[in-house]
mmCIF file of C-alpha atoms in Angstrom:
data_model
loop_
_atom_site.group_PDB
_atom_site.id
_atom_site.type_symbol
_atom_site.label_atom_id
_atom_site.label_comp_id
_atom_site.label_asym_id
_atom_site.label_seq_id
_atom_site.Cartn_x
_atom_site.Cartn_y
_atom_site.Cartn_z
ATOM 1 C CA MET A 220 67.563 160.658 123.271
ATOM 2 C CA SER A 221 66.902 157.697 121.000
ATOM 3 C CA ALA A 222 69.334 154.812 120.980
ATOM 4 C CA VAL A 223 71.976 154.740 118.267
ATOM 5 C CA LYS A 224 71.453 151.829 115.880
ATOM 6 C CA ALA A 225 74.145 149.313 115.018
ATOM 7 C CA GLY A 226 76.254 150.718 112.205
ATOM 8 C CA GLU A 227 76.022 154.310 113.547
ATOM 9 C CA GLU A 228 78.196 156.365 115.877
ATOM 10 C CA MET A 229 77.650 159.688 117.641
ATOM 11 C CA THR A 230 79.422 162.785 116.391
ATOM 12 C CA ALA A 231 80.727 165.500 118.742
ATOM 13 C CA GLY A 232 77.482 167.386 118.170
ATOM 14 C CA GLY A 233 75.387 164.446 119.293
ATOM 15 C CA GLU A 234 73.873 163.475 115.941
ATOM 16 C CA ALA A 235 74.107 159.956 114.532
ATOM 17 C CA ASN A 236 76.697 159.423 111.806
ATOM 18 C CA GLU A 237 76.797 156.218 109.768
ATOM 19 C CA THR A 238 80.046 154.281 109.939
ATOM 20 C CA ALA A 239 81.424 151.496 107.812
ATOM 21 C CA VAL A 240 79.523 148.274 107.374
ATOM 22 C CA ARG A 241 82.247 145.789 108.175
ATOM 23 C CA TYR A 242 82.726 142.753 105.978
ATOM 24 C CA TRP A 243 83.303 140.661 109.102
ATOM 25 C CA ASP A 244 83.684 141.487 112.786
ATOM 26 C CA TYR A 245 83.664 139.345 115.926
ATOM 27 C CA LEU A 246 83.705 142.128 118.517
ATOM 28 C CA ARG A 247 79.927 142.519 118.912
ATOM 29 C CA ASP A 248 79.602 138.803 119.494
ATOM 30 C CA TYR A 249 82.471 138.907 121.979
ATOM 31 C CA ARG A 250 80.913 141.763 123.924
ATOM 32 C CA ARG A 251 77.576 139.925 124.085
ATOM 33 C CA HIS A 252 79.122 136.655 125.325
ATOM 34 C CA ARG A 253 82.122 138.129 127.136
ATOM 35 C CA GLU A 254 81.308 136.851 130.611
ATOM 36 C CA GLU A 255 80.547 133.336 129.374
ATOM 37 C CA LEU A 256 83.690 133.215 127.248
ATOM 38 C CA LEU A 257 85.906 134.450 130.070
ATOM 39 C CA ALA A 258 84.378 131.843 132.372
ATOM 40 C CA VAL A 259 85.307 129.170 129.822
ATOM 41 C CA VAL A 260 88.860 130.507 129.651
ATOM 42 C CA ASP A 261 89.152 130.553 133.432
ATOM 43 C CA SER A 262 87.857 126.997 133.734
ATOM 44 C CA VAL A 263 90.532 125.745 131.329
ATOM 45 C CA LEU A 264 93.390 127.742 132.844
ATOM 46 C CA SER A 265 92.354 126.570 136.312
ATOM 47 C CA SER A 266 92.151 122.924 135.302
ATOM 48 C CA GLY A 267 95.850 122.127 135.221
ATOM 49 C CA ARG A 268 95.570 120.597 131.722
ATOM 50 C CA LEU A 269 96.181 122.619 128.542
ATOM 51 C CA ILE A 270 96.944 120.034 125.835
ATOM 52 C CA LEU A 271 94.933 116.965 124.711
ATOM 53 C CA GLY A 272 92.666 116.788 127.718
ATOM 54 C CA LYS A 273 88.961 116.427 128.408
ATOM 55 C CA ARG A 274 87.955 119.594 126.531
ATOM 56 C CA VAL A 275 89.451 118.369 123.278
ATOM 57 C CA GLU A 276 87.906 114.947 123.764
ATOM 58 C CA SER A 277 84.505 116.512 124.514
ATOM 59 C CA LEU A 278 84.575 118.668 121.378
ATOM 60 C CA GLU A 279 85.720 115.741 119.240
ATOM 61 C CA ASN A 280 82.807 113.645 120.471
ATOM 62 C CA LYS A 281 80.191 116.399 120.131
ATOM 63 C CA PHE A 282 81.307 117.718 116.769
ATOM 64 C CA SER A 283 81.704 114.319 115.122
ATOM 65 C CA LEU A 284 78.218 113.338 116.380
ATOM 66 C CA TYR A 285 76.860 116.650 115.033
ATOM 67 C CA CYS A 286 78.378 115.836 111.628
ATOM 68 C CA GLY A 287 77.009 112.294 111.606
ATOM 69 C CA ALA A 288 80.435 110.667 111.951
ATOM 70 C CA ARG A 289 81.705 108.302 114.629
ATOM 71 C CA PHE A 290 85.037 109.925 115.419
ATOM 72 C CA GLY A 291 86.726 113.315 115.484
ATOM 73 C CA VAL A 292 90.394 114.277 115.747
ATOM 74 C CA GLY A 293 91.184 117.870 116.703
ATOM 75 C CA VAL A 294 94.229 119.424 115.030
ATOM 76 C CA ASN A 295 95.851 122.844 114.927
ATOM 77 C CA SER A 296 94.342 124.141 111.649
ATOM 78 C CA GLY A 297 92.056 123.349 108.755
ATOM 79 C CA THR A 298 95.136 122.974 106.569
ATOM 80 C CA ASP A 299 96.495 120.250 108.826
ATOM 81 C CA ALA A 300 93.077 118.597 108.899
ATOM 82 C CA LEU A 301 93.423 118.200 105.121
ATOM 83 C CA PHE A 302 97.108 117.271 105.157
ATOM 84 C CA LEU A 303 96.838 114.651 107.889
ATOM 85 C CA SER A 304 93.697 113.222 106.303
ATOM 86 C CA LEU A 305 95.525 112.768 103.008
ATOM 87 C CA LYS A 306 98.412 111.122 104.863
ATOM 88 C CA ALA A 307 95.986 108.843 106.696
ATOM 89 C CA LEU A 308 94.534 107.820 103.330
ATOM 90 C CA GLY A 309 98.013 106.895 102.143
ATOM 91 C CA ILE A 310 98.276 109.694 99.572
ATOM 92 C CA GLY A 311 101.839 110.548 98.571
ATOM 93 C CA GLU A 312 104.447 110.816 95.819
ATOM 94 C CA GLY A 313 103.161 109.809 92.396
ATOM 95 C CA ASP A 314 99.489 110.123 93.346
ATOM 96 C CA GLU A 315 96.993 112.593 91.931
ATOM 97 C CA VAL A 316 94.253 114.337 93.900
ATOM 98 C CA VAL A 317 91.422 115.988 91.962
ATOM 99 C CA THR A 318 90.114 119.277 93.326
ATOM 100 C CA VAL A 319 89.096 122.783 92.209
ATOM 101 C CA ALA A 320 91.122 125.938 91.613
ATOM 102 C CA ASN A 321 88.602 128.460 93.022
ATOM 103 C CA THR A 322 89.491 127.681 96.608
ATOM 104 C CA ALA A 323 91.870 128.883 99.287
ATOM 105 C CA VAL A 324 95.512 128.023 98.706
ATOM 106 C CA PRO A 325 95.602 125.706 101.777
ATOM 107 C CA THR A 326 93.504 123.115 99.931
ATOM 108 C CA VAL A 327 96.222 122.721 97.313
ATOM 109 C CA ALA A 328 99.100 123.329 99.729
ATOM 110 C CA ALA A 329 97.925 120.347 101.770
ATOM 111 C CA ILE A 330 97.967 118.127 98.685
ATOM 112 C CA ARG A 331 101.458 119.288 97.743
ATOM 113 C CA SER A 332 102.708 118.727 101.299
ATOM 114 C CA THR A 333 102.100 115.006 100.852
ATOM 115 C CA GLY A 334 104.099 114.976 97.611
ATOM 116 C CA ALA A 335 100.984 114.303 95.541
ATOM 117 C CA THR A 336 99.931 116.301 92.475
ATOM 118 C CA PRO A 337 96.742 118.398 92.443
ATOM 119 C CA VAL A 338 94.626 118.005 89.308
ATOM 120 C CA PHE A 339 91.983 120.638 88.705
ATOM 121 C CA VAL A 340 88.447 120.242 87.408
ATOM 122 C CA ASP A 341 86.103 123.072 86.452
ATOM 123 C CA VAL A 342 83.071 124.186 88.462
ATOM 124 C CA GLU A 343 79.343 124.716 88.060
ATOM 125 C CA PRO A 344 78.639 128.324 86.969
ATOM 126 C CA ASP A 345 75.639 128.794 89.265
ATOM 127 C CA THR A 346 76.964 127.297 92.531
ATOM 128 C CA PHE A 347 80.743 127.735 91.954
ATOM 129 C CA LEU A 348 81.146 124.133 93.133
ATOM 130 C CA MET A 349 83.006 121.186 91.596
ATOM 131 C CA ASP A 350 81.285 120.034 88.412
ATOM 132 C CA VAL A 351 81.175 116.332 89.171
ATOM 133 C CA ARG A 352 80.129 115.546 85.579
ATOM 134 C CA LEU A 353 83.627 116.532 84.425
ATOM 135 C CA LEU A 354 85.518 114.102 86.674
ATOM 136 C CA PRO A 355 85.873 111.348 84.033
ATOM 137 C CA GLN A 356 87.787 113.853 81.873
ATOM 138 C CA VAL A 357 90.596 114.220 84.429
ATOM 139 C CA LEU A 358 90.713 110.654 85.745
ATOM 140 C CA THR A 359 94.021 108.846 85.225
ATOM 141 C CA SER A 360 95.640 105.684 86.502
ATOM 142 C CA ARG A 361 97.288 107.810 89.221
ATOM 143 C CA THR A 362 94.059 109.321 90.588
ATOM 144 C CA ARG A 363 93.779 108.270 94.229
ATOM 145 C CA CYS A 364 91.419 110.819 95.730
ATOM 146 C CA VAL A 365 88.799 113.443 94.893
ATOM 147 C CA LEU A 366 88.811 116.473 97.205
ATOM 148 C CA PRO A 367 85.555 118.440 96.802
ATOM 149 C CA VAL A 368 85.395 121.892 98.396
ATOM 150 C CA HIS A 369 82.026 122.847 99.872
ATOM 151 C CA LEU A 370 82.563 126.476 98.901
ATOM 152 C CA CYS A 371 80.709 129.488 100.373
ATOM 153 C CA GLY A 372 78.748 127.226 102.737
ATOM 154 C CA GLN A 373 77.048 124.868 100.282
ATOM 155 C CA PRO A 374 77.698 121.168 99.565
ATOM 156 C CA VAL A 375 78.976 119.801 96.289
ATOM 157 C CA ASP A 376 76.561 117.467 94.456
ATOM 158 C CA LEU A 377 77.608 114.452 96.512
ATOM 159 C CA ALA A 378 75.451 111.581 95.226
ATOM 160 C CA PRO A 379 77.039 111.393 91.750
ATOM 161 C CA LEU A 380 80.444 112.018 93.336
ATOM 162 C CA GLN A 381 79.999 108.982 95.570
ATOM 163 C CA GLU A 382 78.916 106.900 92.585
ATOM 164 C CA PHE A 383 81.990 107.995 90.637
ATOM 165 C CA ALA A 384 84.347 107.280 93.543
ATOM 166 C CA GLU A 385 82.904 103.825 94.149
ATOM 167 C CA LEU A 386 83.034 102.930 90.459
ATOM 168 C CA GLU A 387 86.618 104.121 90.025
ATOM 169 C CA GLY A 388 87.945 102.985 93.400
ATOM 170 C CA VAL A 389 89.095 106.424 94.612
ATOM 171 C CA GLU A 390 88.766 108.069 98.014
ATOM 172 C CA ILE A 391 86.691 111.138 98.836
ATOM 173 C CA LEU A 392 88.114 113.693 101.255
ATOM 174 C CA GLU A 393 85.645 116.532 101.889
ATOM 175 C CA ASP A 394 86.961 120.051 102.430
ATOM 176 C CA CYS A 395 84.262 121.342 104.779
ATOM 177 C CA ALA A 396 86.117 124.451 105.956
ATOM 178 C CA GLN A 397 83.355 126.812 104.811
ATOM 179 C CA ALA A 398 80.306 124.628 105.385
ATOM 180 C CA ALA A 399 80.118 123.277 108.939
ATOM 181 C CA GLY A 400 76.690 121.707 109.390
ATOM 182 C CA ALA A 401 75.516 122.126 105.800
ATOM 183 C CA THR A 402 73.319 119.293 104.583
ATOM 184 C CA TYR A 403 72.914 117.350 101.362
ATOM 185 C CA ARG A 404 69.689 115.349 101.176
ATOM 186 C CA GLY A 405 69.321 115.901 104.912
ATOM 187 C CA ARG A 406 72.758 114.584 105.839
ATOM 188 C CA ARG A 407 75.606 116.796 107.068
ATOM 189 C CA VAL A 408 78.808 117.348 105.132
ATOM 190 C CA GLY A 409 81.842 115.516 106.451
ATOM 191 C CA SER A 410 79.924 112.241 106.652
ATOM 192 C CA PHE A 411 79.962 111.401 102.924
ATOM 193 C CA GLY A 412 83.659 110.866 102.245
ATOM 194 C CA SER A 413 86.201 108.683 103.978
ATOM 195 C CA ILE A 414 87.127 111.788 105.995
ATOM 196 C CA GLY A 415 85.739 115.300 106.366
ATOM 197 C CA ALA A 416 88.179 118.136 107.129
ATOM 198 C CA PHE A 417 87.045 121.287 108.965
ATOM 199 C CA SER A 418 88.611 124.631 109.787
ATOM 200 C CA PHE A 419 87.836 126.579 112.953
ATOM 201 C CA TYR A 420 89.599 129.738 111.779
ATOM 202 C CA PRO A 421 87.875 132.757 113.405
ATOM 203 C CA THR A 422 85.936 133.839 110.300
ATOM 204 C CA LYS A 423 84.401 130.413 109.700
ATOM 205 C CA ILE A 424 80.785 129.490 110.425
ATOM 206 C CA LEU A 425 82.045 127.664 113.512
ATOM 207 C CA GLY A 426 85.033 129.840 114.320
ATOM 208 C CA GLY A 427 87.287 129.956 117.356
ATOM 209 C CA TYR A 428 89.509 132.659 118.811
ATOM 210 C CA GLY A 429 92.651 131.458 117.088
ATOM 211 C CA ASP A 430 93.496 128.608 114.769
ATOM 212 C CA GLY A 431 92.113 125.093 114.872
ATOM 213 C CA GLY A 432 90.675 122.277 112.805
ATOM 214 C CA MET A 433 89.222 118.786 112.941
ATOM 215 C CA ALA A 434 89.013 115.660 110.820
ATOM 216 C CA VAL A 435 85.914 113.483 111.232
ATOM 217 C CA THR A 436 85.473 109.918 110.055
ATOM 218 C CA SER A 437 83.395 106.818 110.717
ATOM 219 C CA CYS A 438 86.317 104.480 110.015
ATOM 220 C CA GLU A 439 88.059 103.378 113.215
ATOM 221 C CA THR A 440 91.275 102.510 111.371
ATOM 222 C CA LEU A 441 91.501 106.018 109.900
ATOM 223 C CA TYR A 442 90.611 107.522 113.277
ATOM 224 C CA ARG A 443 93.456 105.743 115.041
ATOM 225 C CA LYS A 444 95.880 106.686 112.298
ATOM 226 C CA LEU A 445 94.839 110.340 112.444
ATOM 227 C CA LYS A 446 95.347 110.370 116.215
ATOM 228 C CA ARG A 447 98.865 109.005 115.777
ATOM 229 C CA LEU A 448 99.747 111.370 112.952
ATOM 230 C CA ARG A 449 98.779 114.493 114.933
ATOM 231 C CA PHE A 450 101.115 113.476 117.799
ATOM 232 C CA TYR A 451 104.441 112.360 116.327
ATOM 233 C CA GLY A 452 103.060 108.956 115.354
ATOM 234 C CA MET A 453 102.720 107.989 119.013
ATOM 235 C CA GLU A 454 100.051 105.950 120.759
ATOM 236 C CA GLY A 455 101.824 105.811 124.101
ATOM 237 C CA ALA A 456 104.419 108.095 125.649
ATOM 238 C CA TYR A 457 107.790 108.534 123.960
ATOM 239 C CA CYS A 458 107.407 105.779 121.384
ATOM 240 C CA SER A 459 106.574 106.571 117.772
ATOM 241 C CA GLU A 460 104.744 103.834 115.880
ATOM 242 C CA GLU A 461 105.139 105.679 112.564
ATOM 243 C CA GLU A 462 106.455 108.980 111.295
ATOM 244 C CA GLY A 463 104.092 111.678 112.515
ATOM 245 C CA TYR A 464 103.700 115.404 113.145
ATOM 246 C CA ASN A 465 102.836 117.939 115.806
ATOM 247 C CA SER A 466 99.294 119.153 115.174
ATOM 248 C CA ARG A 467 97.177 119.414 118.284
ATOM 249 C CA LEU A 468 94.033 121.396 118.999
ATOM 250 C CA ASP A 469 94.633 122.908 122.435
ATOM 251 C CA GLU A 470 92.270 122.706 125.390
ATOM 252 C CA LEU A 471 91.482 126.417 125.377
ATOM 253 C CA GLN A 472 90.335 126.558 121.752
ATOM 254 C CA ALA A 473 88.425 123.304 122.170
ATOM 255 C CA ALA A 474 86.495 124.658 125.152
ATOM 256 C CA LEU A 475 85.674 127.910 123.369
ATOM 257 C CA LEU A 476 84.554 126.017 120.274
ATOM 258 C CA ASP A 477 82.410 123.731 122.424
ATOM 259 C CA PHE A 478 80.623 126.829 123.702
ATOM 260 C CA ARG A 479 80.234 128.228 120.179
ATOM 261 C CA LEU A 480 78.878 124.915 118.863
ATOM 262 C CA GLY A 481 75.852 125.441 121.107
ATOM 263 C CA LEU A 482 75.117 128.724 119.294
ATOM 264 C CA LEU A 483 75.759 127.481 115.778
ATOM 265 C CA GLU A 484 72.252 126.735 114.525
ATOM 266 C CA GLU A 485 70.865 130.039 115.791
ATOM 267 C CA GLU A 486 73.718 131.914 114.105
ATOM 268 C CA VAL A 487 73.250 130.056 110.826
ATOM 269 C CA GLY A 488 69.560 130.914 110.970
ATOM 270 C CA ARG A 489 70.539 134.568 111.120
ATOM 271 C CA ARG A 490 72.931 134.131 108.169
ATOM 272 C CA ARG A 491 70.128 132.630 106.113
ATOM 273 C CA ALA A 492 67.796 135.470 107.096
ATOM 274 C CA ILE A 493 70.385 138.023 105.950
ATOM 275 C CA ALA A 494 70.833 136.104 102.693
ATOM 276 C CA ALA A 495 67.056 136.130 102.169
ATOM 277 C CA MET A 496 67.013 139.920 102.601
ATOM 278 C CA TYR A 497 69.801 140.350 100.067
ATOM 279 C CA SER A 498 68.163 137.993 97.597
ATOM 280 C CA GLU A 499 64.699 139.537 97.856
ATOM 281 C CA HIS A 500 65.818 143.120 97.304
ATOM 282 C CA LEU A 501 68.728 142.573 94.894
ATOM 283 C CA SER A 502 66.876 140.238 92.541
ATOM 284 C CA GLY A 503 66.634 141.783 89.079
ATOM 285 C CA VAL A 504 68.995 144.620 89.968
ATOM 286 C CA GLY A 505 71.396 145.535 87.167
ATOM 287 C CA ASP A 506 73.287 142.533 85.831
ATOM 288 C CA LEU A 507 73.647 140.933 89.276
ATOM 289 C CA VAL A 508 73.674 137.152 89.478
ATOM 290 C CA LEU A 509 72.757 136.097 93.010
ATOM 291 C CA PRO A 510 73.818 132.926 94.854
ATOM 292 C CA ALA A 511 71.996 129.757 93.818
ATOM 293 C CA GLU A 512 71.040 127.056 96.313
ATOM 294 C CA GLY A 513 71.431 123.710 94.574
ATOM 295 C CA LYS A 514 68.702 121.095 94.591
ATOM 296 C CA GLU A 515 68.650 119.071 97.838
ATOM 297 C CA ARG A 516 71.507 121.184 99.222
ATOM 298 C CA GLU A 517 71.357 123.503 102.223
ATOM 299 C CA HIS A 518 73.386 126.719 101.871
ATOM 300 C CA ARG A 519 74.790 128.024 105.166
ATOM 301 C CA PHE A 520 76.019 131.283 103.639
ATOM 302 C CA TYR A 521 79.535 131.445 104.950
ATOM 303 C CA LEU A 522 79.769 133.878 102.032
ATOM 304 C CA TYR A 523 77.082 135.725 100.110
ATOM 305 C CA THR A 524 78.798 136.042 96.742
ATOM 306 C CA ILE A 525 77.237 137.886 93.836
ATOM 307 C CA ARG A 526 78.419 138.177 90.232
ATOM 308 C CA THR A 527 78.547 141.311 88.096
ATOM 309 C CA SER A 528 80.480 142.528 85.069
ATOM 310 C CA PHE A 529 80.823 145.864 86.926
ATOM 311 C CA ARG A 530 82.653 144.378 89.895
ATOM 312 C CA GLY A 531 85.513 146.881 90.088
ATOM 313 C CA GLU A 532 83.229 149.880 89.781
ATOM 314 C CA LEU A 533 80.690 148.489 92.266
ATOM 315 C CA MET A 534 83.374 147.564 94.781
ATOM 316 C CA ALA A 535 84.902 151.061 94.595
ATOM 317 C CA PHE A 536 81.453 152.688 94.888
ATOM 318 C CA LEU A 537 80.576 150.635 97.965
ATOM 319 C CA ALA A 538 83.951 151.359 99.564
ATOM 320 C CA GLU A 539 83.331 155.088 99.088
ATOM 321 C CA LYS A 540 79.951 154.641 100.794
ATOM 322 C CA GLY A 541 81.497 152.796 103.729
ATOM 323 C CA VAL A 542 80.524 149.237 102.776
ATOM 324 C CA GLU A 543 83.344 146.694 102.912
ATOM 325 C CA THR A 544 83.319 143.893 100.340
ATOM 326 C CA ARG A 545 85.833 141.214 99.325
ATOM 327 C CA VAL A 546 86.842 139.271 96.271
ATOM 328 C CA ASN A 547 87.443 135.760 97.544
ATOM 329 C CA TYR A 548 90.102 134.082 95.406
ATOM 330 C CA PRO A 549 90.495 136.639 92.582
ATOM 331 C CA THR A 550 93.258 134.519 91.031
ATOM 332 C CA PRO A 551 92.436 130.833 90.571
ATOM 333 C CA ILE A 552 95.196 128.650 91.961
ATOM 334 C CA HIS A 553 96.095 127.112 88.602
ATOM 335 C CA LEU A 554 97.081 130.611 87.363
ATOM 336 C CA MET A 555 99.085 131.658 90.440
ATOM 337 C CA PRO A 556 102.857 132.036 89.957
ATOM 338 C CA GLY A 557 103.478 129.662 92.866
ATOM 339 C CA TYR A 558 101.694 126.828 91.033
ATOM 340 C CA ARG A 559 102.801 127.546 87.483
ATOM 341 C CA PHE A 560 104.883 124.368 87.582
ATOM 342 C CA LEU A 561 101.668 122.328 87.393
ATOM 343 C CA GLY A 562 101.450 123.274 83.719
ATOM 344 C CA TYR A 563 98.039 124.943 83.510
ATOM 345 C CA ARG A 564 97.481 127.901 81.218
ATOM 346 C CA GLU A 565 94.840 130.593 80.918
ATOM 347 C CA GLY A 566 91.744 129.018 79.386
ATOM 348 C CA SER A 567 92.315 125.642 81.074
ATOM 349 C CA LEU A 568 89.320 126.130 83.394
ATOM 350 C CA PRO A 569 87.019 128.561 81.549
ATOM 351 C CA VAL A 570 84.163 128.688 84.070
ATOM 352 C CA THR A 571 86.502 129.087 87.045
ATOM 353 C CA GLU A 572 88.372 131.867 85.264
ATOM 354 C CA ARG A 573 85.222 133.717 84.219
ATOM 355 C CA LEU A 574 83.830 133.602 87.742
ATOM 356 C CA ALA A 575 87.100 134.916 89.180
ATOM 357 C CA GLY A 576 86.578 138.117 87.203
ATOM 358 C CA GLU A 577 82.970 138.637 88.302
ATOM 359 C CA ILE A 578 82.508 137.495 91.921
ATOM 360 C CA LEU A 579 82.094 139.870 94.848
ATOM 361 C CA SER A 580 81.276 138.889 98.427
ATOM 362 C CA LEU A 581 78.993 141.138 100.468
ATOM 363 C CA PRO A 582 79.138 141.560 104.257
ATOM 364 C CA MET A 583 77.885 138.329 105.839
ATOM 365 C CA TYR A 584 78.068 137.337 109.486
ATOM 366 C CA HIS A 585 75.446 136.668 112.094
ATOM 367 C CA ASP A 586 75.923 139.946 113.965
ATOM 368 C CA LEU A 587 75.056 142.199 111.021
ATOM 369 C CA SER A 588 72.048 144.304 111.958
ATOM 370 C CA ASP A 589 69.032 144.723 109.692
ATOM 371 C CA HIS A 590 70.017 148.386 109.460
ATOM 372 C CA GLU A 591 73.417 147.444 108.051
ATOM 373 C CA VAL A 592 71.976 144.901 105.632
ATOM 374 C CA TRP A 593 69.583 147.552 104.342
ATOM 375 C CA ARG A 594 72.479 149.962 103.875
ATOM 376 C CA VAL A 595 74.248 147.400 101.679
ATOM 377 C CA ILE A 596 71.077 146.766 99.679
ATOM 378 C CA GLU A 597 70.312 150.462 99.218
ATOM 379 C CA GLU A 598 73.842 151.342 98.114
ATOM 380 C CA ILE A 599 73.911 148.538 95.555
ATOM 381 C CA ARG A 600 70.519 149.578 94.225
ATOM 382 C CA CYS A 601 71.781 153.160 94.085
ATOM 383 C CA PHE A 602 74.742 152.037 91.963
ATOM 384 C CA PHE A 603 72.358 150.387 89.506
ATOM 385 C CA ALA A 604 69.794 153.175 89.957
ATOM 386 C CA ARG A 605 68.453 153.550 86.410
ATOM 387 C CA ASP A 606 64.945 152.137 85.911
ATOM 388 C CA LEU A 607 64.830 150.614 89.408
ATOM 389 C CA PRO A 608 61.630 150.952 91.440
ATOM 390 C CA SER A 609 62.066 152.440 94.873
ATOM 391 C CA ILE A 610 61.919 150.237 97.962
ATOM 392 C CA THR A 611 60.754 151.066 101.464
ATOM 393 C CA ARG A 612 62.913 150.034 104.369
ATOM 394 C CA PRO A 613 60.873 148.458 107.201
ATOM 395 C CA ALA A 614 60.572 150.572 110.320
#
């Protein structure tokens, strides 16, 4: 009997039956690396040290070096990586932080947690990333920081952003949650701003088996402040040097992430191969607009997000065919009820709002099989079937 391909299951009668193509799933990866992962867990649990030990220190050193920064500070989430970074930069009441509205709520929640006010700027229509050219329009005397989000796995246009920040005397804090390892002009994100903030949430490009985050910086003063802030403001035992918080990356997650860091480039290579398959066979299909890779930017494809005016119909069609898709951030933050107090109205960010009605993210993770990718491609082409030439799936 021939082997059952990924994305198929056996029926009671013995024939193969196609199952859902999952939007994201870690279980195949876990089964493949199970023995290695359990050995990592056992080594930590047998060590006698569970909090702020050698595993955290090792990951901080390796990951900051990987990013091109001198220092890393492990914390308990990507949200805290942003929040503590803003605190380390001295951001607080009365300050304004410029960011985008087509991001996860934590980006803005972190700003609000400091007491500062988020100010939104529109995005580029092709990359969905902060339109740096618009920054002068939102600059005020209270602007202290620009917080670019490297959305979907691709860097913001960082050279003009750095020029703007230097000219205006504002800080740059990079939200790198979706773009670990992505490069701009050959240099990795997280090394351009004063601080780079990363999330290790399980779905991320470098994801753990729980929550976690890290802030990286090349400034020793900021590094020492971040270390104090994550541990009640302490440098020694039982004595707080300043008001701080409890936000520690634990030894277990650090050790698991250290293991996963060694697999990262291979896994990103697979993501890019999947993206290339999508792009080759969905180009020119219907009214689809495919992801654009900006000049001198490397896209790591945390998400493969298409645009179509038939999003609702396509999403429902794919769901019926067993293909899971997602709309990442269907409501821009400036239009959410929870942030109505900021005073934005519909039409304030026209590009952001238009994109929110058109974007659809396809299945994208390194363990997708070619068979599953082809299923996604074929079902989308079937939806837009009129006047499309047929394609032949490779054997």
